[in-house]
Amino acid sequence: MTKVLTDARSIRIKGRSFLAVVLSPDLPLDEWLTRLDDLASRSAGFFLGRPVVLDVTDLDIDRGQLKELLTAFADRNVSIMGIEGARPSLLGPGMPPALKGGRPVSEDSMAKEPAVEVPAGKLSPEVIREVRPPLQSIIVREPIRSGQSVIFPEGDVTVIGSVASGAEVIAGGSVHIYGTLRGRVMAGSVGNSSARIFCRKLDAELLAIDGIYQVAENMAASLKGQPVQLWLENDTIMAEKLA
Amino acid sequence: MGKVIVVTSGKGGVGKTTSSAALGAALAQKGEKVVVVDFDVGLRNLDLVMGAERRVVYDIVNVIQGDAKLPQALIRDKRLETLFLLPASQTRDKDALTPEGVETVITELRRVFDWVICDSPAGIERGATLAMRHADIAVVVTNPEVSSVRDSDRIIGLLDAKTLKAERGERMEKHLLLTRYDPLRAERGDMLKVDDVLEILSIPLIGIIPESMDVLRASNIGAPVTLADARSAPAQAYFDAARRLCGEALPITVPGEKRGLFGKIFGRKAA
């Protein structure tokens, strides 16, 4: 018997990027846990409220040892939100999910995390991160080639060059392209509806601002090949030719 | 120390093997010591175009696996004594190539030859990435049509990511070779114009090879087009491209549709 969908509205599914701390333990685990305790004692609350990913790539342990490790983390109030690099045989029910496709992040983005309490006494450089205002924008000086992705959830992206067909730019803020836009651009990707997209020549495959999409087919033909700015108004993407 | 050139494209069938052979023969005719290396394991064609298919004993996979020494696998061209071929295996596939093996072979070839031309297979996987890994110069072969241009753009992105030069933070010298150019179709708008391709790819142009029956004739008789018919339009364009590779600053000429009377008389040698 076929099930009928009772509600015609679909559920809004979004993608979001979060920054996570990755811990990569090494053997022997007891010694590593001691070093972890040392870190936690020198900076109280470092792990409080911070999602942590466990990286077990190249770690020679079995499922039992992994379970013990996870218990050890729970005892220390470290919440493991996912496991990276685990062989399928290692994971079981009740364990954090397997994560794939993590990207390394610069030190500056890490500094955005809540400030670490600075205890009196000796400070170790790798524990205390200098808290600076985060970078609001990046500039890409070369054309973005097909198949390349520029992902910058922290702010604006400026491209001095073209964005090729099959390339994509995903920014938390606005996207400025001093060239031809032939690929995909997603501005305001972390929930910023005031983000805008600017380009010298519009030939995009897909545009999105804060989750609202528009594909090339639905774009006004008069805008093609023109310098355009796009913004969001009442859940619709508005476009205007630039002077 | 020789220079390693990778002839790559992303898209298949655009003229990588033809161009590798033609450029190799053109450089050898200038007296340079050249080896053309076929990286298309399992679908080898360079030996056919070079006319060496009946003389292949050992191939690059044999050398990598230690079954043969490099001099045993190299085939000297019968017409040009400074031109050699290192064929690919036909019975294996690209997984038989290992990064360490390829590194050893290229290092040894670099010591002996002035130019090592790597004929890359189509695609972006192991065969193509291994062919480009040790290159100093890249020749990106593109047809003036949309799918080829997009694939070439992809491969240019990979040249800036997956090569030793990129990993060392250096810039790979990239050149665009536009092949199968038909001026009539460009005029009608069926094919992209040269400027359109350059605007999308943004790399310097090293030559425009016109579409021509001479290329097919040359591969049928088993000779690079610059050997089979040196006066044909594509051969002339390849000779110019080879000169530009050597550093000469020749202006690019866009092929027109009409050949002069001389071209018509002398340019059509029987195969």
Short mmCIF file of C-alpha atoms in Angstrom, two decimals:
data_model
loop_
_atom_site.label_atom_id
_atom_site.label_comp_id
_atom_site.label_asym_id
_atom_site.label_seq_id
_atom_site.Cartn_x
_atom_site.Cartn_y
_atom_site.Cartn_z
CA MET A 1 0.00 0.00 0.00
CA THR A 2 1.46 3.37 -0.91
CA LYS A 3 1.83 5.97 1.79
CA VAL A 4 0.36 9.33 0.97
CA LEU A 5 2.23 12.43 2.02
CA THR A 6 -0.17 14.25 4.28
CA ASP A 7 1.54 17.62 4.23
CA ALA A 8 2.42 19.19 0.89
CA ARG A 9 5.05 21.55 2.37
CA SER A 10 8.53 20.17 2.30
CA ILE A 11 10.96 20.37 5.19
CA ARG A 12 13.61 23.05 4.79
CA ILE A 13 16.95 21.31 4.71
CA LYS A 14 20.04 23.48 4.87
CA GLY A 15 23.73 22.89 4.86
CA ARG A 16 25.89 24.51 7.48
CA SER A 17 29.58 24.63 8.17
CA PHE A 18 30.88 24.45 11.68
CA LEU A 19 34.42 24.76 12.96
CA ALA A 20 35.50 21.85 15.12
CA VAL A 21 38.55 21.07 17.20
CA VAL A 22 40.16 17.81 16.10
CA LEU A 23 41.98 15.63 18.58
CA SER A 24 44.37 13.03 17.16
CA PRO A 25 45.48 10.73 19.92
CA ASP A 26 48.59 8.59 19.63
CA LEU A 27 49.63 5.39 21.31
CA PRO A 28 50.05 4.59 24.16
CA LEU A 29 46.61 5.98 24.96
CA ASP A 30 47.18 6.27 28.72
CA GLU A 31 50.10 8.61 28.23
CA TRP A 32 48.14 10.66 25.72
CA LEU A 33 45.21 10.95 28.12
CA THR A 34 47.62 12.16 30.82
CA ARG A 35 48.85 14.87 28.46
CA LEU A 36 45.22 15.76 27.70
CA ASP A 37 44.50 16.09 31.42
CA ASP A 38 47.54 18.32 31.72
CA LEU A 39 46.18 20.58 28.95
CA ALA A 40 42.73 20.68 30.53
CA SER A 41 44.14 21.58 33.94
CA ARG A 42 46.19 24.46 32.54
CA SER A 43 43.25 25.95 30.69
CA ALA A 44 40.04 25.33 32.57
CA GLY A 45 36.99 25.05 30.40
CA PHE A 46 38.92 24.61 27.13
CA PHE A 47 36.60 21.82 26.10
CA LEU A 48 33.46 23.20 27.72
CA GLY A 49 30.73 23.57 25.12
CA ARG A 50 33.23 22.94 22.32
CA PRO A 51 32.37 20.23 19.77
CA VAL A 52 35.33 17.92 19.33
CA VAL A 53 36.09 15.55 16.49
CA LEU A 54 38.18 12.48 17.16
CA ASP A 55 40.71 11.64 14.41
CA VAL A 56 41.70 7.98 14.50
CA THR A 57 43.39 7.80 11.08
CA ASP A 58 46.46 5.56 11.38
CA LEU A 59 45.63 4.76 15.02
CA ASP A 60 46.08 1.06 15.63
CA ILE A 61 43.22 0.26 18.00
CA ASP A 62 40.26 -2.12 18.04
CA ARG A 63 36.63 -1.46 18.82
CA GLY A 64 37.04 -2.25 22.53
CA GLN A 65 39.88 0.23 22.91
CA LEU A 66 37.88 2.85 21.01
CA LYS A 67 34.94 2.33 23.39
CA GLU A 68 37.31 2.78 26.35
CA LEU A 69 38.71 5.94 24.79
CA LEU A 70 35.23 7.37 24.29
CA THR A 71 34.37 6.59 27.91
CA ALA A 72 37.58 8.33 28.98
CA PHE A 73 36.51 11.40 27.03
CA ALA A 74 33.03 11.35 28.58
CA ASP A 75 34.60 11.18 32.05
CA ARG A 76 36.52 14.34 31.22
CA ASN A 77 33.41 16.13 29.90
CA VAL A 78 34.78 16.22 26.37
CA SER A 79 31.88 15.74 23.95
CA ILE A 80 32.94 13.89 20.85
CA MET A 81 30.61 14.88 18.03
CA GLY A 82 32.10 12.64 15.36
CA ILE A 83 34.94 10.27 14.48
CA GLU A 84 37.21 10.85 11.48
CA GLY A 85 39.28 8.24 9.69
CA ALA A 86 37.77 5.18 11.36
CA ARG A 87 37.68 1.80 9.68
CA PRO A 88 34.06 0.61 9.34
CA SER A 89 34.81 -2.30 11.72
CA LEU A 90 35.71 0.11 14.52
CA LEU A 91 32.36 1.83 14.73
CA GLY A 92 29.31 0.42 16.40
CA PRO A 93 25.86 1.48 17.64
CA GLY A 94 25.90 4.21 20.26
CA MET A 95 29.20 5.67 19.00
CA PRO A 96 29.51 9.10 17.47
CA PRO A 97 28.96 9.15 13.68
CA ALA A 98 31.76 8.75 11.14
CA LEU A 99 32.84 12.02 9.52
CA LYS A 100 34.39 12.45 6.11
CA GLY A 101 35.74 15.30 4.07
CA GLY A 102 37.05 17.56 6.79
CA ARG A 103 39.05 20.56 5.64
CA PRO A 104 41.98 22.04 7.50
CA VAL A 105 41.43 25.55 8.80
CA SER A 106 43.84 28.39 9.48
CA GLU A 107 44.92 29.28 13.00
CA ASP A 108 43.14 32.63 12.76
CA SER A 109 39.72 31.05 12.34
CA MET A 110 40.39 28.93 15.41
CA ALA A 111 40.96 32.12 17.39
CA LYS A 112 37.28 32.97 17.03
CA GLU A 113 36.41 30.31 19.58
CA PRO A 114 35.55 31.47 23.14
CA ALA A 115 38.57 32.95 24.87
CA VAL A 116 40.61 30.52 26.89
CA GLU A 117 40.96 31.37 30.57
CA VAL A 118 44.54 32.31 31.19
CA PRO A 119 45.70 30.76 34.46
CA ALA A 120 48.54 32.30 36.40
CA GLY A 121 51.91 30.64 35.98
CA LYS A 122 53.65 28.97 33.09
CA LEU A 123 51.78 29.13 29.78
CA SER A 124 52.35 26.72 26.97
CA PRO A 125 52.17 28.36 23.50
CA GLU A 126 50.12 25.67 21.82
CA VAL A 127 47.39 25.90 24.46
CA ILE A 128 46.77 29.64 24.54
CA ARG A 129 45.63 31.08 21.27
CA GLU A 130 45.86 34.79 20.83
CA VAL A 131 42.31 36.03 20.56
CA ARG A 132 42.17 38.49 17.68
CA PRO A 133 39.23 39.82 15.72
CA PRO A 134 38.58 37.24 12.98
CA LEU A 135 39.38 37.89 9.30
CA GLN A 136 36.30 39.30 7.64
CA SER A 137 37.26 38.77 4.03
CA ILE A 138 39.65 36.98 1.75
CA ILE A 139 40.91 37.97 -1.64
CA VAL A 140 41.60 35.40 -4.34
CA ARG A 141 43.98 36.83 -6.94
CA GLU A 142 43.66 34.14 -9.57
CA PRO A 143 40.81 32.84 -11.68
CA ILE A 144 38.94 29.99 -10.05
CA ARG A 145 39.22 26.95 -12.28
CA SER A 146 36.54 24.37 -13.03
CA GLY A 147 36.26 21.87 -10.19
CA GLN A 148 37.76 24.22 -7.58
CA SER A 149 35.76 25.37 -4.55
CA VAL A 150 36.43 28.41 -2.42
CA ILE A 151 34.68 28.03 0.91
CA PHE A 152 34.89 30.87 3.44
CA PRO A 153 32.05 30.91 5.96
CA GLU A 154 33.67 33.67 8.01
CA GLY A 155 32.98 36.57 5.68
CA ASP A 156 33.28 38.09 2.24
CA VAL A 157 35.13 36.66 -0.72
CA THR A 158 36.63 38.85 -3.43
CA VAL A 159 37.88 37.21 -6.63
CA ILE A 160 40.18 39.15 -8.94
CA GLY A 161 39.54 37.05 -12.00
CA SER A 162 36.78 34.87 -13.36
CA VAL A 163 34.94 31.98 -11.82
CA ALA A 164 34.89 29.17 -14.38
CA SER A 165 31.98 26.92 -15.26
CA GLY A 166 32.04 24.05 -12.80
CA ALA A 167 33.70 26.08 -10.03
CA GLU A 168 32.01 27.32 -6.88
CA VAL A 169 32.38 30.06 -4.28
CA ILE A 170 30.64 29.63 -0.92
CA ALA A 171 30.89 32.58 1.44
CA GLY A 172 29.36 33.52 4.74
CA GLY A 173 29.25 37.13 3.57
CA SER A 174 29.10 38.77 0.17
CA VAL A 175 30.87 37.65 -2.99
CA HIS A 176 32.58 40.14 -5.30
CA ILE A 177 33.84 38.90 -8.65
CA TYR A 178 35.99 41.20 -10.75
CA GLY A 179 35.58 39.05 -13.81
CA THR A 180 33.06 36.76 -15.43
CA LEU A 181 30.93 34.57 -13.22
CA ARG A 182 30.32 31.29 -15.04
CA GLY A 183 30.09 28.93 -12.08
CA ARG A 184 28.12 28.76 -8.84
CA VAL A 185 28.05 31.30 -6.04
CA MET A 186 26.41 30.89 -2.65
CA ALA A 187 26.56 34.02 -0.52
CA GLY A 188 25.35 34.41 3.05
CA SER A 189 25.75 30.67 3.43
CA VAL A 190 25.68 30.63 7.24
CA GLY A 191 22.41 32.49 7.50
CA ASN A 192 23.22 36.03 6.41
CA SER A 193 20.33 37.33 4.33
CA SER A 194 21.91 40.73 3.78
CA ALA A 195 24.77 39.26 1.74
CA ARG A 196 25.07 40.35 -1.88
CA ILE A 197 26.67 39.03 -5.05
CA PHE A 198 28.51 41.34 -7.45
CA CYS A 199 30.09 40.43 -10.77
CA ARG A 200 31.44 42.13 -13.89
CA LYS A 201 29.74 39.73 -16.24
CA LEU A 202 26.91 37.43 -15.27
CA ASP A 203 26.83 33.97 -16.83
CA ALA A 204 26.30 31.97 -13.68
CA GLU A 205 25.05 28.39 -13.43
CA LEU A 206 23.53 28.86 -9.99
CA LEU A 207 23.18 31.68 -7.49
CA ALA A 208 22.13 31.43 -3.87
CA ILE A 209 21.79 33.89 -1.00
CA ASP A 210 21.09 32.49 2.45
CA GLY A 211 19.68 29.24 1.12
CA ILE A 212 17.39 30.74 -1.56
CA TYR A 213 18.45 29.36 -4.96
CA GLN A 214 18.12 30.45 -8.55
CA VAL A 215 19.41 28.42 -11.48
CA ALA A 216 20.62 29.85 -14.78
CA GLU A 217 17.42 28.92 -16.58
CA ASN A 218 15.33 31.12 -14.35
CA MET A 219 17.54 34.17 -14.60
CA ALA A 220 16.36 37.09 -16.72
CA ALA A 221 17.91 36.96 -20.18
CA SER A 222 18.57 40.69 -20.16
CA LEU A 223 21.09 40.24 -17.36
CA LYS A 224 23.27 37.72 -19.13
CA GLY A 225 26.72 39.09 -19.89
CA GLN A 226 26.06 42.26 -17.89
CA PRO A 227 27.61 43.62 -14.71
CA VAL A 228 25.07 42.74 -12.04
CA GLN A 229 24.48 42.97 -8.32
CA LEU A 230 22.11 40.55 -6.60
CA TRP A 231 20.51 40.66 -3.18
CA LEU A 232 17.71 39.08 -1.22
CA GLU A 233 14.36 40.77 -0.66
CA ASN A 234 11.51 38.88 1.01
CA ASP A 235 12.91 35.48 0.06
CA THR A 236 13.38 36.41 -3.59
CA ILE A 237 16.67 37.09 -5.30
CA MET A 238 16.60 40.56 -6.84
CA ALA A 239 18.99 41.62 -9.54
CA GLU A 240 20.06 44.94 -10.93
CA LYS A 241 22.50 45.95 -13.62
CA LEU A 242 25.44 47.86 -12.25
CA ALA A 243 26.33 51.13 -13.87
CA MET B 1 69.22 18.23 -17.40
CA GLY B 2 66.29 17.85 -19.73
CA LYS B 3 62.94 19.54 -19.59
CA VAL B 4 59.81 17.53 -18.95
CA ILE B 5 56.72 18.55 -20.89
CA VAL B 6 53.31 17.09 -20.20
CA VAL B 7 50.80 17.17 -23.05
CA THR B 8 47.43 16.99 -21.37
CA SER B 9 43.85 18.06 -21.90
CA GLY B 10 41.27 16.43 -19.66
CA LYS B 11 38.98 15.74 -22.58
CA GLY B 12 39.71 12.74 -24.79
CA GLY B 13 40.26 12.82 -28.52
CA VAL B 14 41.42 16.42 -28.82
CA GLY B 15 44.89 15.72 -30.18
CA LYS B 16 47.23 14.95 -27.28
CA THR B 17 48.93 11.95 -28.90
CA THR B 18 49.05 13.63 -32.31
CA SER B 19 50.57 16.73 -30.74
CA SER B 20 53.07 14.80 -28.58
CA ALA B 21 54.36 12.99 -31.65
CA ALA B 22 54.35 16.09 -33.85
CA LEU B 23 56.14 18.29 -31.31
CA GLY B 24 58.60 15.51 -30.52
CA ALA B 25 59.48 15.06 -34.17
CA ALA B 26 59.69 18.83 -34.72
CA LEU B 27 62.12 19.23 -31.82
CA ALA B 28 64.17 16.22 -32.95
CA GLN B 29 64.48 17.71 -36.43
CA LYS B 30 66.16 20.71 -34.80
CA GLY B 31 68.77 18.31 -33.46
CA GLU B 32 67.44 18.02 -29.90
CA LYS B 33 67.44 14.66 -28.11
CA VAL B 34 63.79 13.87 -27.50
CA VAL B 35 61.86 11.00 -25.90
CA VAL B 36 58.09 10.74 -26.09
CA VAL B 37 56.56 8.72 -23.25
CA ASP B 38 53.12 7.12 -23.52
CA PHE B 39 51.27 7.26 -20.19
CA ASP B 40 48.02 5.80 -21.53
CA VAL B 41 48.45 2.32 -20.09
CA GLY B 42 45.95 -0.09 -21.55
CA LEU B 43 44.88 2.18 -24.41
CA ARG B 44 48.19 3.00 -25.97
CA ASN B 45 48.25 4.94 -29.23
CA LEU B 46 51.56 6.75 -29.31
CA ASP B 47 53.31 3.72 -30.75
CA LEU B 48 50.84 3.65 -33.66
CA VAL B 49 51.27 7.32 -34.44
CA MET B 50 55.05 6.95 -34.29
CA GLY B 51 54.97 3.89 -36.56
CA ALA B 52 56.67 1.71 -33.96
CA GLU B 53 53.83 -0.68 -33.11
CA ARG B 54 55.61 -3.69 -34.60
CA ARG B 55 58.81 -3.10 -32.66
CA VAL B 56 57.50 -2.92 -29.10
CA VAL B 57 59.20 -5.45 -26.85
CA TYR B 58 59.26 -3.84 -23.40
CA ASP B 59 57.17 -0.96 -22.11
CA ILE B 60 57.08 1.53 -19.24
CA VAL B 61 55.32 -0.92 -16.90
CA ASN B 62 58.07 -3.51 -17.50
CA VAL B 63 60.65 -0.89 -16.57
CA ILE B 64 58.76 0.19 -13.43
CA GLN B 65 58.39 -3.41 -12.29
CA GLY B 66 62.03 -4.19 -12.95
CA ASP B 67 61.46 -6.72 -15.76
CA ALA B 68 63.51 -4.63 -18.15
CA LYS B 69 66.05 -1.87 -18.12
CA LEU B 70 65.11 1.51 -19.56
CA PRO B 71 67.42 1.27 -22.63
CA GLN B 72 65.79 -2.05 -23.53
CA ALA B 73 62.35 -0.45 -23.58
CA LEU B 74 63.29 2.68 -25.54
CA ILE B 75 62.55 2.45 -29.28
CA ARG B 76 64.57 4.66 -31.59
CA ASP B 77 62.71 6.24 -34.49
CA LYS B 78 63.86 4.93 -37.87
CA ARG B 79 63.74 8.33 -39.51
CA LEU B 80 65.15 10.64 -36.84
CA GLU B 81 68.07 9.34 -34.84
CA THR B 82 67.56 11.68 -31.87
CA LEU B 83 63.90 10.72 -31.38
CA PHE B 84 62.93 7.88 -29.04
CA LEU B 85 59.69 6.37 -27.81
CA LEU B 86 58.90 4.75 -24.44
CA PRO B 87 55.67 2.88 -25.10
CA ALA B 88 52.92 2.03 -22.63
CA SER B 89 51.66 -1.42 -21.84
CA GLN B 90 48.56 -2.58 -23.65
CA THR B 91 47.76 -5.56 -21.48
CA ARG B 92 47.77 -3.75 -18.13
CA ASP B 93 45.92 -0.70 -16.91
CA LYS B 94 46.77 2.58 -15.21
CA ASP B 95 46.95 1.03 -11.75
CA ALA B 96 50.21 -0.60 -12.81
CA LEU B 97 51.88 2.81 -12.70
CA THR B 98 53.30 3.71 -9.30
CA PRO B 99 54.40 7.19 -8.21
CA GLU B 100 57.85 5.92 -7.20
CA GLY B 101 58.27 3.99 -10.44
CA VAL B 102 57.29 6.97 -12.56
CA GLU B 103 59.64 9.20 -10.59
CA THR B 104 62.56 6.85 -11.19
CA VAL B 105 61.85 6.59 -14.91
CA ILE B 106 61.43 10.33 -15.43
CA THR B 107 64.58 11.13 -13.45
CA GLU B 108 66.59 8.73 -15.57
CA LEU B 109 65.12 10.06 -18.81
CA ARG B 110 65.78 13.64 -17.77
CA ARG B 111 69.48 12.88 -17.39
CA VAL B 112 69.85 11.56 -20.93
CA PHE B 113 67.41 13.59 -23.04
CA ASP B 114 66.94 17.32 -23.74
CA TRP B 115 63.16 16.96 -23.88
CA VAL B 116 60.92 14.38 -22.20
CA ILE B 117 57.43 14.66 -23.64
CA CYS B 118 54.78 12.88 -21.55
CA ASP B 119 51.66 12.01 -23.52
CA SER B 120 48.97 12.06 -20.85
CA PRO B 121 45.82 9.93 -21.03
CA ALA B 122 42.43 11.62 -20.92
CA GLY B 123 40.75 12.09 -17.56
CA ILE B 124 41.83 13.39 -14.18
CA GLU B 125 42.67 10.19 -12.37
CA ARG B 126 45.89 8.34 -11.73
CA GLY B 127 47.22 8.12 -15.28
CA ALA B 128 46.76 11.83 -15.91
CA THR B 129 48.03 12.95 -12.49
CA LEU B 130 51.11 10.74 -12.75
CA ALA B 131 51.86 12.05 -16.24
CA MET B 132 51.77 15.66 -15.03
CA ARG B 133 53.47 15.13 -11.69
CA HIS B 134 57.08 15.74 -12.75
CA ALA B 135 56.47 18.24 -15.50
CA ASP B 136 58.30 21.55 -15.87
CA ILE B 137 56.07 22.73 -18.71
CA ALA B 138 52.47 21.87 -19.53
CA VAL B 139 50.93 22.00 -23.00
CA VAL B 140 47.16 22.02 -22.61
CA VAL B 141 45.55 20.77 -25.79
CA THR B 142 42.08 22.17 -26.40
CA ASN B 143 39.53 22.07 -29.20
CA PRO B 144 37.64 25.32 -29.63
CA GLU B 145 34.37 23.90 -28.35
CA VAL B 146 32.62 24.14 -25.00
CA SER B 147 33.16 20.70 -23.47
CA SER B 148 36.84 20.67 -24.33
CA VAL B 149 37.32 24.14 -22.88
CA ARG B 150 35.66 23.26 -19.61
CA ASP B 151 37.70 20.07 -19.25
CA SER B 152 40.89 21.96 -20.04
CA ASP B 153 40.02 24.46 -17.35
CA ARG B 154 39.69 21.58 -14.90
CA ILE B 155 43.03 20.16 -15.87
CA ILE B 156 44.66 23.58 -15.49
CA GLY B 157 43.33 23.66 -11.94
CA LEU B 158 44.89 20.24 -11.34
CA LEU B 159 48.21 21.38 -12.79
CA ASP B 160 48.26 23.99 -10.06
CA ALA B 161 47.43 21.47 -7.38
CA LYS B 162 48.69 17.96 -8.06
CA THR B 163 52.15 18.47 -9.47
CA LEU B 164 55.51 18.55 -7.69
CA LYS B 165 55.96 22.12 -8.85
CA ALA B 166 52.67 23.15 -7.27
CA GLU B 167 53.54 21.34 -4.06
CA ARG B 168 56.83 23.23 -3.91
CA GLY B 169 54.96 26.50 -4.33
CA GLU B 170 56.36 27.18 -7.83
CA ARG B 171 54.37 28.15 -10.89
CA MET B 172 54.02 25.60 -13.66
CA GLU B 173 54.63 27.08 -17.08
CA LYS B 174 51.39 26.42 -18.98
CA HIS B 175 50.75 26.84 -22.69
CA LEU B 176 47.55 26.49 -24.66
CA LEU B 177 47.63 24.54 -27.90
CA LEU B 178 44.42 25.02 -29.83
CA THR B 179 43.86 22.06 -32.14
CA ARG B 180 41.35 21.13 -34.84
CA TYR B 181 40.65 24.79 -35.47
CA ASP B 182 38.25 25.34 -38.36
CA PRO B 183 38.07 29.02 -39.34
CA LEU B 184 34.81 28.63 -41.26
CA ARG B 185 33.01 27.11 -38.32
CA ALA B 186 34.45 29.76 -35.98
CA GLU B 187 33.11 32.42 -38.33
CA ARG B 188 29.66 30.86 -38.35
CA GLY B 189 29.68 30.63 -34.58
CA ASP B 190 29.57 26.82 -34.49
CA MET B 191 32.95 26.74 -32.82
CA LEU B 192 34.43 29.08 -30.27
CA LYS B 193 36.72 31.83 -31.49
CA VAL B 194 40.34 31.96 -30.36
CA ASP B 195 39.70 35.00 -28.19
CA ASP B 196 36.77 33.31 -26.44
CA VAL B 197 38.92 30.32 -25.53
CA LEU B 198 41.74 32.55 -24.30
CA GLU B 199 39.35 34.61 -22.21
CA ILE B 200 38.05 31.54 -20.45
CA LEU B 201 41.34 29.72 -19.96
CA SER B 202 43.71 32.67 -19.42
CA ILE B 203 46.95 30.92 -20.30
CA PRO B 204 49.37 31.95 -23.08
CA LEU B 205 48.77 30.51 -26.54
CA ILE B 206 51.56 28.45 -28.05
CA GLY B 207 49.95 27.55 -31.37
CA ILE B 208 46.79 27.06 -33.39
CA ILE B 209 46.66 23.81 -35.36
CA PRO B 210 44.09 23.85 -38.16
CA GLU B 211 41.71 20.98 -38.76
CA SER B 212 43.15 18.99 -41.63
CA MET B 213 43.02 15.64 -43.42
CA ASP B 214 46.83 15.56 -43.28
CA VAL B 215 46.72 14.54 -39.62
CA LEU B 216 44.63 11.45 -40.33
CA ARG B 217 46.82 10.50 -43.29
CA ALA B 218 49.93 10.85 -41.17
CA SER B 219 48.70 8.57 -38.40
CA ASN B 220 47.56 6.02 -41.00
CA ILE B 221 51.07 5.73 -42.36
CA GLY B 222 52.53 5.71 -38.86
CA ALA B 223 54.40 8.99 -38.85
CA PRO B 224 54.06 12.19 -36.83
CA VAL B 225 52.50 14.85 -39.03
CA THR B 226 55.68 16.93 -38.88
CA LEU B 227 57.56 14.05 -40.51
CA ALA B 228 54.93 12.75 -42.90
CA ASP B 229 54.14 16.05 -44.55
CA ALA B 230 56.32 18.86 -43.27
CA ARG B 231 54.78 21.44 -45.59
CA SER B 232 51.16 20.85 -44.59
CA ALA B 233 49.39 23.51 -42.57
CA PRO B 234 49.20 21.52 -39.33
CA ALA B 235 52.87 20.56 -39.61
CA GLN B 236 53.89 24.17 -40.11
CA ALA B 237 51.84 25.15 -37.09
CA TYR B 238 53.52 22.41 -35.01
CA PHE B 239 56.97 23.54 -36.14
CA ASP B 240 56.12 27.08 -35.02
CA ALA B 241 54.86 25.78 -31.69
CA ALA B 242 58.08 23.83 -31.17
CA ARG B 243 60.07 26.98 -31.86
CA ARG B 244 58.01 28.84 -29.29
CA LEU B 245 58.66 26.07 -26.77
CA CYS B 246 62.38 26.65 -27.33
CA GLY B 247 61.89 30.30 -26.41
CA GLU B 248 61.48 32.01 -29.77
CA ALA B 249 58.95 34.84 -29.76
CA LEU B 250 57.03 34.04 -32.93
CA PRO B 251 53.76 35.88 -33.47
CA ILE B 252 50.72 33.60 -33.61
CA THR B 253 48.95 33.38 -36.96
CA VAL B 254 45.33 32.35 -36.96
CA PRO B 255 44.81 29.89 -39.83
CA GLY B 256 42.67 31.29 -42.65
CA GLU B 257 40.54 29.09 -44.87
CA LYS B 258 42.37 29.63 -48.15
CA ARG B 259 45.80 28.22 -48.85
CA GLY B 260 47.93 29.85 -51.51
CA LEU B 261 48.53 28.19 -54.87
CA PHE B 262 51.91 26.88 -53.70
CA GLY B 263 50.29 25.34 -50.67
CA LYS B 264 47.77 23.57 -52.88
CA ILE B 265 50.41 22.09 -55.18
CA PHE B 266 53.05 21.08 -52.63
CA GLY B 267 50.92 20.59 -49.57
CA ARG B 268 49.15 17.44 -50.68
CA LYS B 269 51.65 14.63 -50.76
CA ALA B 270 50.25 11.17 -51.36
CA ALA B 271 50.28 9.04 -48.27
#
